[in-house]
Coordinates of C-alpha atoms in Angstrom, one line a residue:
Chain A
X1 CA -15.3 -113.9 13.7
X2 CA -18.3 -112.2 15.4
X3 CA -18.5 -111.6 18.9
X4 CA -20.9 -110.9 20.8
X5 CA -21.0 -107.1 21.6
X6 CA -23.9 -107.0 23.3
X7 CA -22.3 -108.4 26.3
X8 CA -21.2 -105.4 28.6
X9 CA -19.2 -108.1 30.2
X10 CA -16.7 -108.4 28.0
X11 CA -13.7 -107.3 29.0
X12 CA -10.2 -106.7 27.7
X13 CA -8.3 -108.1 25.0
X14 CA -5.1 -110.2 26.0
X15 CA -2.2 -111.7 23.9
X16 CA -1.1 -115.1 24.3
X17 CA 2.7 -115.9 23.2
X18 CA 4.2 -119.5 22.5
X19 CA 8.1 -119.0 22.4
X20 CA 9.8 -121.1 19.6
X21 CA 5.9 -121.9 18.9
X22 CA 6.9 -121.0 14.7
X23 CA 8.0 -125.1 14.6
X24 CA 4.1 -126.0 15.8
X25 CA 1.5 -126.2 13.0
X26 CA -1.5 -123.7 14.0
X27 CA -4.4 -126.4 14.3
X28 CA -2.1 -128.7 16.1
X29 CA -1.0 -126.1 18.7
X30 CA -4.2 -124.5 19.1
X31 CA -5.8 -128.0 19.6
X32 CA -3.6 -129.1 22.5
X33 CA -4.0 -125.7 23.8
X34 CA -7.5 -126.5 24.6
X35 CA -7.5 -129.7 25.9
X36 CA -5.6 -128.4 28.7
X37 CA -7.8 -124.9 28.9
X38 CA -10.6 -125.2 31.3
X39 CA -12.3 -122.9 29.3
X40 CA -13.3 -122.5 25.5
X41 CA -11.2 -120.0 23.7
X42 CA -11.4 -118.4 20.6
X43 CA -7.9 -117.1 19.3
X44 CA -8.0 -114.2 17.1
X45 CA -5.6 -113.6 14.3
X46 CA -3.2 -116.4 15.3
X47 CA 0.3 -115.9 13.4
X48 CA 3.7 -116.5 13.7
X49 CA 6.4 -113.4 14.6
X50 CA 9.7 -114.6 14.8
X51 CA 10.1 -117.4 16.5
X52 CA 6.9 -117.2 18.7
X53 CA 3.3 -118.1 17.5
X54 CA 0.9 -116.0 18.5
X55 CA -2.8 -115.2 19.2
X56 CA -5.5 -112.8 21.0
X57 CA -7.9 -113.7 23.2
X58 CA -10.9 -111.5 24.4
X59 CA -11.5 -111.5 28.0
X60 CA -9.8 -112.1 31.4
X61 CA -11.4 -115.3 32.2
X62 CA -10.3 -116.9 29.4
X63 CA -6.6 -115.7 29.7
X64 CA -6.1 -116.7 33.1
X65 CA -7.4 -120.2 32.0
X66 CA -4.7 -120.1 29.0
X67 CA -2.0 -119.3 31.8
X68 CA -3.2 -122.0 33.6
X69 CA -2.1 -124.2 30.5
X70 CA 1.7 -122.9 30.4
X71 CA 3.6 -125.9 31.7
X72 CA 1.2 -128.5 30.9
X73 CA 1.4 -129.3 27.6
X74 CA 4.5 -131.2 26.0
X75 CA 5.3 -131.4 22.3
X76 CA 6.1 -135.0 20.0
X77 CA 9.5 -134.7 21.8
X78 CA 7.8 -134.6 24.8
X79 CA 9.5 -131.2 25.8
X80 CA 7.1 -128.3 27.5
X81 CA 5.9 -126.3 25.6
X82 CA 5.5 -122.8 27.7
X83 CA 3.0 -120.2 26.8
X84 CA 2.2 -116.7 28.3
X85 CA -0.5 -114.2 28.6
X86 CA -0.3 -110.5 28.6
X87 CA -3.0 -107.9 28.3
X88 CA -3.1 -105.7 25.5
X89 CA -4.6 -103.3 22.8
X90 CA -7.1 -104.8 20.4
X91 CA -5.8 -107.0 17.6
X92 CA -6.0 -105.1 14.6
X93 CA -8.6 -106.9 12.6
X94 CA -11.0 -106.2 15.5
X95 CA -10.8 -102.6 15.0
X96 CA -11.6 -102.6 11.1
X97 CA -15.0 -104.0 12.3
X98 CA -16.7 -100.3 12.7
X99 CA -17.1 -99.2 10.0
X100 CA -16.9 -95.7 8.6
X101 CA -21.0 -95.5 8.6
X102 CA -20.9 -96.1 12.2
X103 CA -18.0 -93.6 12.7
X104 CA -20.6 -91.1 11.0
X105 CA -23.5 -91.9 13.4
X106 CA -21.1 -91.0 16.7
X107 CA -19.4 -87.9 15.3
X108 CA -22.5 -85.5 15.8
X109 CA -22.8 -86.4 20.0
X110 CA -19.0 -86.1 20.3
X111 CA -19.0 -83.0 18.6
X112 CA -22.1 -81.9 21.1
X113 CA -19.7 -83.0 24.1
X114 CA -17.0 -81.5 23.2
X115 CA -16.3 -78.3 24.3
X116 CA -14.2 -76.5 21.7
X117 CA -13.7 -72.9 23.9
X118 CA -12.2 -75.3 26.7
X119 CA -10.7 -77.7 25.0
X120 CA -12.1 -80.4 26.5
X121 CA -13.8 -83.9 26.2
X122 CA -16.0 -85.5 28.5
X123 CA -15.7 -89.0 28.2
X124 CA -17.7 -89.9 31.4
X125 CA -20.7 -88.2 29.9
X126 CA -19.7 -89.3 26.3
X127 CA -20.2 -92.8 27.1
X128 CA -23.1 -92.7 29.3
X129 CA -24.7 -90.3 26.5
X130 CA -28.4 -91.8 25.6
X131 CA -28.7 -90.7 22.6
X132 CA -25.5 -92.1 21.8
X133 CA -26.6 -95.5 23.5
X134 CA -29.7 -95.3 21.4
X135 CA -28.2 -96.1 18.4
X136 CA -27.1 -98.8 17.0
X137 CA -23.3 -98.2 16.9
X138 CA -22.8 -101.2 18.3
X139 CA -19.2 -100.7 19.6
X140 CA -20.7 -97.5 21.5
X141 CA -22.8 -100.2 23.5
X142 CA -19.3 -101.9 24.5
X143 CA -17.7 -98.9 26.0
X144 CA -14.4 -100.3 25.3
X145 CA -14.6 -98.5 21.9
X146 CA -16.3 -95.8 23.3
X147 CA -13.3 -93.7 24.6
X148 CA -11.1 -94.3 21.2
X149 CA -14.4 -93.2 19.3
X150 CA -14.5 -90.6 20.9
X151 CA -11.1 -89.3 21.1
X152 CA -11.0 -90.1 17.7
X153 CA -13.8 -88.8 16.3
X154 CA -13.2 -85.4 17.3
X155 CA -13.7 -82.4 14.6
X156 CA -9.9 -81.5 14.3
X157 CA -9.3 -85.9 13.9
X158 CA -9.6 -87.8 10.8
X159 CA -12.0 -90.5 12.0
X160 CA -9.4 -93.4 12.4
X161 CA -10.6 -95.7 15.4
X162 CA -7.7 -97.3 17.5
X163 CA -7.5 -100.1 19.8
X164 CA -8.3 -99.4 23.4
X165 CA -8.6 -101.4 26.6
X166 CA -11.6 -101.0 28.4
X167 CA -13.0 -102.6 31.7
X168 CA -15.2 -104.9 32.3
X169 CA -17.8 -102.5 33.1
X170 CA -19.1 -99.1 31.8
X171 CA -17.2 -96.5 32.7
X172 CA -13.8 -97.2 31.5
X173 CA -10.3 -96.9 32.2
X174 CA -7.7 -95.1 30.8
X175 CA -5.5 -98.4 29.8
X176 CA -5.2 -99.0 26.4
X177 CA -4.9 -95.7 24.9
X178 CA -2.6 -96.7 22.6
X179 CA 0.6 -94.1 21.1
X180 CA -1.1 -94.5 17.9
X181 CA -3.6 -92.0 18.9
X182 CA -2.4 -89.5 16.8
X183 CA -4.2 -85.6 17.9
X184 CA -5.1 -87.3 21.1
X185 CA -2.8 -84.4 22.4
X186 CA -5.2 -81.4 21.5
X187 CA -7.2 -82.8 24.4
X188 CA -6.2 -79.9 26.8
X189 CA -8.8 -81.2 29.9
X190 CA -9.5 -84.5 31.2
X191 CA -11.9 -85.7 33.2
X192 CA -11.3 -89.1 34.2
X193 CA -13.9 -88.8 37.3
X194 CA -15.0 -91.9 39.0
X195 CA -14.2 -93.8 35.7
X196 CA -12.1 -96.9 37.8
X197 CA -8.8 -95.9 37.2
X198 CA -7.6 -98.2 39.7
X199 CA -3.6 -97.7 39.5
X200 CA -1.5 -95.3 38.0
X201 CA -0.1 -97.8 35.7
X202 CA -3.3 -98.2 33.5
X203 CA -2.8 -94.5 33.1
X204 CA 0.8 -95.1 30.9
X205 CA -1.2 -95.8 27.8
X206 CA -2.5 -92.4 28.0
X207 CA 0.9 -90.7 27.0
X208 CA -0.1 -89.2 24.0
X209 CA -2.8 -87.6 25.9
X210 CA -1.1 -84.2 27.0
X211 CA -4.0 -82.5 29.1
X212 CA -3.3 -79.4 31.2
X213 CA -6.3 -79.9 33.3
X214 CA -8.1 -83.0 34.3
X215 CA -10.3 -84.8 37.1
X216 CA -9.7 -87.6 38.8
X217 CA -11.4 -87.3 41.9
X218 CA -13.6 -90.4 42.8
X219 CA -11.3 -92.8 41.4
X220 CA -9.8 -95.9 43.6
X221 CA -6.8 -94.3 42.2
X222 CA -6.8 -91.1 43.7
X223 CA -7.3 -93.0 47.6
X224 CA -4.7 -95.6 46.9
X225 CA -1.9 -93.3 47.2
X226 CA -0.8 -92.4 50.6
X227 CA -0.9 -88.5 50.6
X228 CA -2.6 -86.0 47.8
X229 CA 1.4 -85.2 47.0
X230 CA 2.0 -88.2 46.0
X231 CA -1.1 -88.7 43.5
X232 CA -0.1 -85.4 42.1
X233 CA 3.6 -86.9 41.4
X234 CA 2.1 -89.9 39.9
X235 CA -0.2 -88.2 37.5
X236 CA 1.8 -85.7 36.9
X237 CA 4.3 -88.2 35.7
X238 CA 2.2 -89.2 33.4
X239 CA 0.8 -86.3 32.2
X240 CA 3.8 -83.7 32.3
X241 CA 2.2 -80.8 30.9
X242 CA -1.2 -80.8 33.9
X243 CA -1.6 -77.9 35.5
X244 CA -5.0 -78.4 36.8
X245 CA -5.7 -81.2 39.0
X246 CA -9.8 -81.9 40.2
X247 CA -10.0 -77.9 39.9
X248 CA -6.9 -76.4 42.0
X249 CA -4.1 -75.4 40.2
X250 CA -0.7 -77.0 40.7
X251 CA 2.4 -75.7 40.9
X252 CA 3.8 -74.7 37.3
X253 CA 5.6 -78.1 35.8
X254 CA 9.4 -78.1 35.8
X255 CA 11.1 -79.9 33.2
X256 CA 14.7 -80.5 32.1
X257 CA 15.3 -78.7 28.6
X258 CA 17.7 -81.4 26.8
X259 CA 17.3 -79.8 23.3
X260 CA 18.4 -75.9 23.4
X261 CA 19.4 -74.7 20.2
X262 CA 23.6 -74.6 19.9
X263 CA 24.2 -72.0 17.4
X264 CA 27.5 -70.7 17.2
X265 CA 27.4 -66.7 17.6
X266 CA 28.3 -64.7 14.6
X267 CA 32.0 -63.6 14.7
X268 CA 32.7 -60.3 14.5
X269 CA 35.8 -58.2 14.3
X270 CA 38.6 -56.5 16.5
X271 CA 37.8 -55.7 19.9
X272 CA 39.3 -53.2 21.8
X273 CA 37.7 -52.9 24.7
X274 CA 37.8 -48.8 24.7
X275 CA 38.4 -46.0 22.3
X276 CA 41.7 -45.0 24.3
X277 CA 42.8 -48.6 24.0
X278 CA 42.6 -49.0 20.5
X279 CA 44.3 -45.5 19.6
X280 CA 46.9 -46.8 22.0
X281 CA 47.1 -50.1 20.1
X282 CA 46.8 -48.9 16.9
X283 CA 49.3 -46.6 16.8
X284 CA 51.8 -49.3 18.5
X285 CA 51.1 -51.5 15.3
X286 CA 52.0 -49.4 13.0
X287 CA 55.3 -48.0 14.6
X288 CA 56.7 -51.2 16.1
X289 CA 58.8 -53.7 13.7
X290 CA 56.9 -56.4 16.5
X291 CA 54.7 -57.7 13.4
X292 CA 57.5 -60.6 12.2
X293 CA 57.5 -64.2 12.5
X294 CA 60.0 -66.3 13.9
X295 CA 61.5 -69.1 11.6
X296 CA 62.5 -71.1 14.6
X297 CA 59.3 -72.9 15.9
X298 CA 59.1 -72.9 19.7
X299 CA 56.0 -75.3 19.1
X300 CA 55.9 -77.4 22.0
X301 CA 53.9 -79.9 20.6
X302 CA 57.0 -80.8 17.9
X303 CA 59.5 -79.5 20.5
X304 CA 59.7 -81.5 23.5
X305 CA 63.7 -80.5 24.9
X306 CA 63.0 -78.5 27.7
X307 CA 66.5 -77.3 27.2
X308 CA 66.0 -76.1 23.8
X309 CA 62.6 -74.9 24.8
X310 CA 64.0 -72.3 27.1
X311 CA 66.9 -71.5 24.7
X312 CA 64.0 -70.7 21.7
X313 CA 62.7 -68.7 24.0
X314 CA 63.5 -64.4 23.1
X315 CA 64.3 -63.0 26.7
X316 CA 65.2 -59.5 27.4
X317 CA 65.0 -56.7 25.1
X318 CA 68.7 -56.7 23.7
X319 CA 67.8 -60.0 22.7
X320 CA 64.3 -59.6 21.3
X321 CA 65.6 -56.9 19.5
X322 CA 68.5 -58.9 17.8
X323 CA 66.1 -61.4 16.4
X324 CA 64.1 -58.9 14.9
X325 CA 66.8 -57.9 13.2
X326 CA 67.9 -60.7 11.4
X327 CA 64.9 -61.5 9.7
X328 CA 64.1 -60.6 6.4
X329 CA 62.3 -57.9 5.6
X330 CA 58.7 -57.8 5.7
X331 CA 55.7 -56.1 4.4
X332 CA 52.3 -55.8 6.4
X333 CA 49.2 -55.0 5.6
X334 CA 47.8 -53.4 8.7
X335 CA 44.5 -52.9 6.7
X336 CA 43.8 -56.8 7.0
X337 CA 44.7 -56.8 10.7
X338 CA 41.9 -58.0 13.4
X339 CA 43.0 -56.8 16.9
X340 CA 41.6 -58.5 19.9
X341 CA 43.0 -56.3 23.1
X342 CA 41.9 -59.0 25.5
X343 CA 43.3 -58.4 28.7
X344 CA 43.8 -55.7 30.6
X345 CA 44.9 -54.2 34.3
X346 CA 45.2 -51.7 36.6
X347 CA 48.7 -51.3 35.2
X348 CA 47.2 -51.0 31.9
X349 CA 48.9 -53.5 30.4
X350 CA 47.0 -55.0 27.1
X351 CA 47.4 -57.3 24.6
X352 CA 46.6 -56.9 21.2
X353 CA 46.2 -59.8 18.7
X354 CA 47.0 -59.1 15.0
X355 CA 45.3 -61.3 12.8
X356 CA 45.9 -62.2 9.3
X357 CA 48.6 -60.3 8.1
X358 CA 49.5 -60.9 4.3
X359 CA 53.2 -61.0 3.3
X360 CA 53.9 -61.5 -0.4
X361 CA 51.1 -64.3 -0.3
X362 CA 52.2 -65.6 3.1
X363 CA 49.7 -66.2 5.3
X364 CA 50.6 -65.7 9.5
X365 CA 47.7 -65.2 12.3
X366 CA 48.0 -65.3 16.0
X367 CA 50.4 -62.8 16.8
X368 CA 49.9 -62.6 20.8
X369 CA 52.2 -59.3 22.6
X370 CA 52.0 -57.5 25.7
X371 CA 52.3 -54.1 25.9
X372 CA 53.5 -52.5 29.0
X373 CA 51.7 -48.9 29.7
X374 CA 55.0 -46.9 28.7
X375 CA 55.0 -47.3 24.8
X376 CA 58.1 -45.1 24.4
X377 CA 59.7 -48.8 25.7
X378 CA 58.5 -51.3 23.6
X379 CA 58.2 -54.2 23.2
X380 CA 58.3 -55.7 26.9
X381 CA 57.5 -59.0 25.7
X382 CA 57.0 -60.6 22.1
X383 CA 55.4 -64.0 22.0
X384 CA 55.8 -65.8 19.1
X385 CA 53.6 -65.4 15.7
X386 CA 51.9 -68.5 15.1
X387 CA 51.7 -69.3 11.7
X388 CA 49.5 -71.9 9.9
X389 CA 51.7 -75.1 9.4
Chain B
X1 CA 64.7 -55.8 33.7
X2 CA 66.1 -59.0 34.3
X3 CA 63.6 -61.3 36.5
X4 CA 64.6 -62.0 40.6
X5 CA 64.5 -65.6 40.4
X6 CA 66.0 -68.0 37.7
X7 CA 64.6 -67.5 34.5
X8 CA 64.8 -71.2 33.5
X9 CA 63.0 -72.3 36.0
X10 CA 59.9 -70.0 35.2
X11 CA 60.1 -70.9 31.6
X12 CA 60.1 -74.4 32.8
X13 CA 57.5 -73.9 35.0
X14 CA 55.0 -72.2 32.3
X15 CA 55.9 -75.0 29.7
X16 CA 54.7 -77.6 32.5
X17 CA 51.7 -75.4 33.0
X18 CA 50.8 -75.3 29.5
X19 CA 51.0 -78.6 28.9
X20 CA 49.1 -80.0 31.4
X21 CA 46.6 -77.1 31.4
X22 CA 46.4 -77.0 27.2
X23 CA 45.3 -81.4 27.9
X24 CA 42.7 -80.9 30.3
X25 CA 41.5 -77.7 28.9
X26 CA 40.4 -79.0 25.0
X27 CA 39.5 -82.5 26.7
X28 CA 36.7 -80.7 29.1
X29 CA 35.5 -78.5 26.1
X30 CA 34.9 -81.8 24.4
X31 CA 34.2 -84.3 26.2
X32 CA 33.0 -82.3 29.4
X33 CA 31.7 -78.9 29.1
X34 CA 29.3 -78.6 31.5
X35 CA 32.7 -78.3 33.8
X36 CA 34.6 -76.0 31.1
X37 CA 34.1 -72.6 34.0
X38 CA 35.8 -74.6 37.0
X39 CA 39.2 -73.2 34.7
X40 CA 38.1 -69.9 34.9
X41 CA 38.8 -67.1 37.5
X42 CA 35.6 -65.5 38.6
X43 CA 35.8 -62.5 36.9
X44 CA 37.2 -64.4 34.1
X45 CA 36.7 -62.9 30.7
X46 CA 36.5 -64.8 26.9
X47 CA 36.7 -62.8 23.6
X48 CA 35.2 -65.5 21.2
X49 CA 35.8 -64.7 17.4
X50 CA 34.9 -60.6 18.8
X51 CA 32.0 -61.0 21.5
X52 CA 32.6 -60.3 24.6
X53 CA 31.5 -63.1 27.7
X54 CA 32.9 -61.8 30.9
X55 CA 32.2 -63.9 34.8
X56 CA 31.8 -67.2 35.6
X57 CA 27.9 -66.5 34.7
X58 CA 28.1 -65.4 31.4
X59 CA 30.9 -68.0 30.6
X60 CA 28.3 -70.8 31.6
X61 CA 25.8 -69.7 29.6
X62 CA 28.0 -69.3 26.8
X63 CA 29.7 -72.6 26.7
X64 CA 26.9 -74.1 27.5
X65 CA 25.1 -72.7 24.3
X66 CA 28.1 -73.8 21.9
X67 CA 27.5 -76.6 20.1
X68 CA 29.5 -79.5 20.8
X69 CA 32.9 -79.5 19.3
X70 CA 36.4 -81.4 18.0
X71 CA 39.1 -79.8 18.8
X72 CA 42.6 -80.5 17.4
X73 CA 45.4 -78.6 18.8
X74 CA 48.9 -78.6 16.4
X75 CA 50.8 -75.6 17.8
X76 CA 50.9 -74.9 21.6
X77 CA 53.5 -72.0 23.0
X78 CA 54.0 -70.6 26.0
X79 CA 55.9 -68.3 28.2
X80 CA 55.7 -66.7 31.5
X81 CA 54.5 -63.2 32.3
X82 CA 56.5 -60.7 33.2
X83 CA 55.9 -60.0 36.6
X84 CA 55.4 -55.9 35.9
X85 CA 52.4 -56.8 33.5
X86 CA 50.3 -58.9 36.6
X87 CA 51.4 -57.2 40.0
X88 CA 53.7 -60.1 41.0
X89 CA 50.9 -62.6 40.3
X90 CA 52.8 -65.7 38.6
X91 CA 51.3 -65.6 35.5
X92 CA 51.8 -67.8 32.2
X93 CA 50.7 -66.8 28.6
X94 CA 50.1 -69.9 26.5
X95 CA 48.9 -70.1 22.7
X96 CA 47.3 -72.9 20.7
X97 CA 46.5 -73.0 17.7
X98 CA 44.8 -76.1 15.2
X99 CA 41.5 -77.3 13.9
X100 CA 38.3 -77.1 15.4
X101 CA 34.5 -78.5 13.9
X102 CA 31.9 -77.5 16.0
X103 CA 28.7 -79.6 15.4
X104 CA 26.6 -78.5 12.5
X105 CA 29.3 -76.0 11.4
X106 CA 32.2 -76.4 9.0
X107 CA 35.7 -77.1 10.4
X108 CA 37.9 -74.0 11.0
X109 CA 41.6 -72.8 11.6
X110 CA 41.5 -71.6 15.5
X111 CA 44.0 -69.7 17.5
X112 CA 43.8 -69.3 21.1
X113 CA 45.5 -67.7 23.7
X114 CA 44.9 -68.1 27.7
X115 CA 46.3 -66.1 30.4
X116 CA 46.9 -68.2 33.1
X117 CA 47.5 -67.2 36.8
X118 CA 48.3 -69.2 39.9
X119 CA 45.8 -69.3 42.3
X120 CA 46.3 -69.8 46.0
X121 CA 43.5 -72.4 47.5
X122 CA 44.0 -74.0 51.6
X123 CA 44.7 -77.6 49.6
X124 CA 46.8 -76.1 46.3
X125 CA 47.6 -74.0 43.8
X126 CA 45.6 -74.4 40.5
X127 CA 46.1 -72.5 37.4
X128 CA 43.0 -70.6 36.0
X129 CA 42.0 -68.7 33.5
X130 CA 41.9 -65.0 34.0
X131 CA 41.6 -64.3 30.2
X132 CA 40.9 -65.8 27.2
X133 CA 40.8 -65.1 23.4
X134 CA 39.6 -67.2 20.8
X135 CA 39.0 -66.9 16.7
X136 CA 38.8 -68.9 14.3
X137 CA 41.8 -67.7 11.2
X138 CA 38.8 -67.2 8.8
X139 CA 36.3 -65.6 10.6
X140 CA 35.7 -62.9 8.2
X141 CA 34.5 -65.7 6.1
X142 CA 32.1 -67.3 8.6

């Protein structure tokens, strides 16, 4: 369908919804739509999506008429039949109307206003550009397209023009950037001066935009909020990464860091803590008979009788000592010990942790003791060896 | 060097410990890390598979830099301190051992020992951490 593009009046596209509107044929929907409009509408690429039928309409006249309609018209059943109206981007068949040749004709002006060393587009000046306006572009004329164009059409872009919500009146607004602007974000400044960006919510389509400067000044925007602090907060939460605001430089962005890398650290071996330490503890392993497992399992998670749980428990040296004995023999292999001496005091008492031991194929780790400071006495206390069950 | 007071009742009072303490302990490193240091002494120290992470500072990082984990404790042991070793602090040693998967990383075979000591607040006595040691059984391989 052709409209008329000529007309600067033209305003923004809006979608029109009809709930459970799939069980309506189009022409028969459509045509008791408009008896009830006040206004002659043209719907653009009507379909059905789910349940709801659904069409675009270009300008805000004719969508507050449409909403007008919701509640007035029945079906066959005589049940209402409710339909609502929402601004949006451009249906998509609207956008395939510039064509690539036109795309060409823009591309040398937006290179001209773009300043590569900063960065930064000016779309004021873009879309008030005469030689721009000179030619016949025809969507350059409706500055809706203008700030998509140019965005778009920018030397790092492929030339892919998106939908975008303009006002009514040259120059524009910031609402209808849609996400599908893909390199929007290499924008780094913005200048948005005295272009109507009446609230900060028209700004929300301009998320993939990720300026660190940009003007605003001049904008009903900017002298809606209460205090400057407050403007700041509201672009800022829209543009995270600013740090540039009409010229003066804001305080550096604080943001919450959700995604740091969890790598485990690379495990390494024995740690002694000091030289003296590990002589100390090296020399204990290989004199003391401490390096045995116990048969009986004190494991508490299996062993729940505190009774026997005290009993399992070696206490006192005779006793330790005893046990020892009565296992069978054993073989070590210091060689394959890892030694962790983990805790120490002023009394100097450490513990070292043997590590995998190998016993004619027998696996044990975990080996926890405590050494007391006089090693001519040992061992003050054995723990148990924990073995792999 | 027989200890002053019934030696039942401190093994009894070091298996309670452990118990409790080994529960809470695996469920915050799960489930609730950011919180894992509030079981740590100050001056707290971890030996992780070898490295070294010692004050509440470092610990925070740390944890805060491992990647999320499963753990699956099958041995826990326990006894209580000698009171020569910690200058009369009341002091309990507890082991664990079992299976832990940290995200993006393969399961392992972990043992773990904790040195836990009573500490003194206006409202309670808590037990904390005043050393830990940690490594997986085949670290050499990892």
């Amino acid at each position: 369908m052709e409209r008329n593009r000529q007309d600067e009046t033209l305003g923004s596209w809006f979608k029109t919804t009809i709930p459970f509107g799939i069980q309506y044929d189009e022409k028969w929907l459509l045509n008791l739509i408009q008896k009830q409009c006040s206004v002659s509408f043209t719907p653009v690429e009507f379909h059905y999506e789910k349940m709801q039928a659904q069409f675009f309409v270009e300008n805000a006249n004719i969508a507050f008429a449409l909403k007008n309609v919701n509640g007035k018209i029945y079906n066959e059943a005589n049940e209402r039949i409710s339909i609502f109206v929402d601004p949006c981007d451009a249906p998509h068949s609207v956008l395939k109307e510039l064509r690539s040749e036109k795309v060409e004709q823009i591309k040398l002006p937006v290179k001209e206003r773009h300043d590569a060393s900063q960065q930064s587009l000016d779309i004021q000046r873009l879309c008030s550009d005469p030689d721009l306006m000179t030619r016949d572009t025809g969507m350059l004329r409706n500055p809706r397209n203008g700030m998509a164009a140019s965005l778009q059409i920018h030397p790092w872009n492929m030339p892919k023009l998106l939908p975008l919500e303009l006002s009514n009146k040259k120059p524009y607004q910031l609402h209808g950037l849609s996400n599908s602007m893909p390199n929007a974000s290499n924008t780094k400044n913005l200048n948005l001066s005295n272009t109507e960006v009446k609230s900060a919510g028209e700004m929300d389509k301009g998320e993939r935009l990720e300026p660190e400067g940009m003007c605003a000044d001049r904008n009903p925007l900017c002298t809606s909020f209460p205090d400057k602090s407050t403007n700041i907060r509201a672009i800022r939460d829209r543009f995270p990464k600013l740090l540039r605001l009409d010229g003066q430089e804001l305080p550096s962005p604080v943001t919450v860091d959700v995604d740091t890398p969890c790598v485990l650290k690379p495990c390494k071996g024995s740690y002694f803590g000091s030289d003296k330490l590990k002589r100390q503890v090296l020399q204990f392993l290989q004199q003391s008979s401490l390096c045995k497992y116990f048969k009986d399992s004190r494991n508490m998670k299996k062993l729940t009788d505190p009774h026997l749980r005290v009993q399992l428990l070696k206490h006192t040296n005779r006793v330790i000592v005893h046990t020892l004995c009565v296992l069978p023999k054993t073989q070590h292999d210091l060689s394959s010990f890892v030694v962790d001496t983990w805790f120490q005091t002023v009394s100097a008492c450490f513990l070292p942790r043997a590590g995998p031991g190998s016993r004619s194929g027998r696996k044990f780790s975990g080996l926890c003791a405590c050494l007391h400071p006089d090693l001519h006495r040992y061992p003050c206390q054995l723990l148990q060896s924990v073995h792999r069950e | 060097m027989a200890m002053p007071m019934d030696f039942k009742t401190y093994v009894d009072q070091a298996c309670k410990a452990a118990e409790e303490f080994v529960n809470i302990y695996y469920e915050t490193m799960d489930k609730r890390r950011q919180a894992l240091t509030r079981l740590y002494l100050d001056k707290a120290t971890l030996i992780w598979n070898g490295n070294v992470v010692t004050g509440l500072e470092a610990l925070a990082n740390f944890f805060d830099t491992l990647p999320s984990s499963e753990f699956q404790v099958n041995m826990l042991d326990c006894q209580p301190v000698h009171e020569q070793a910690t200058q009369a602090q009341t002091t309990v040693l507890v082991v664990t051992s079992g299976t832990v998967k940290f995200d993006g990383n393969r399961q392992h075979y972990f043992n773990q020992s904790f040195l836990l000591t009573a500490q003194s607040t206006p409202n309670n006595t808590v037990w904390k951490i005043a050393s830990d040691c940690f490594r997986f059984q085949d670290w050499a391989s990892s």
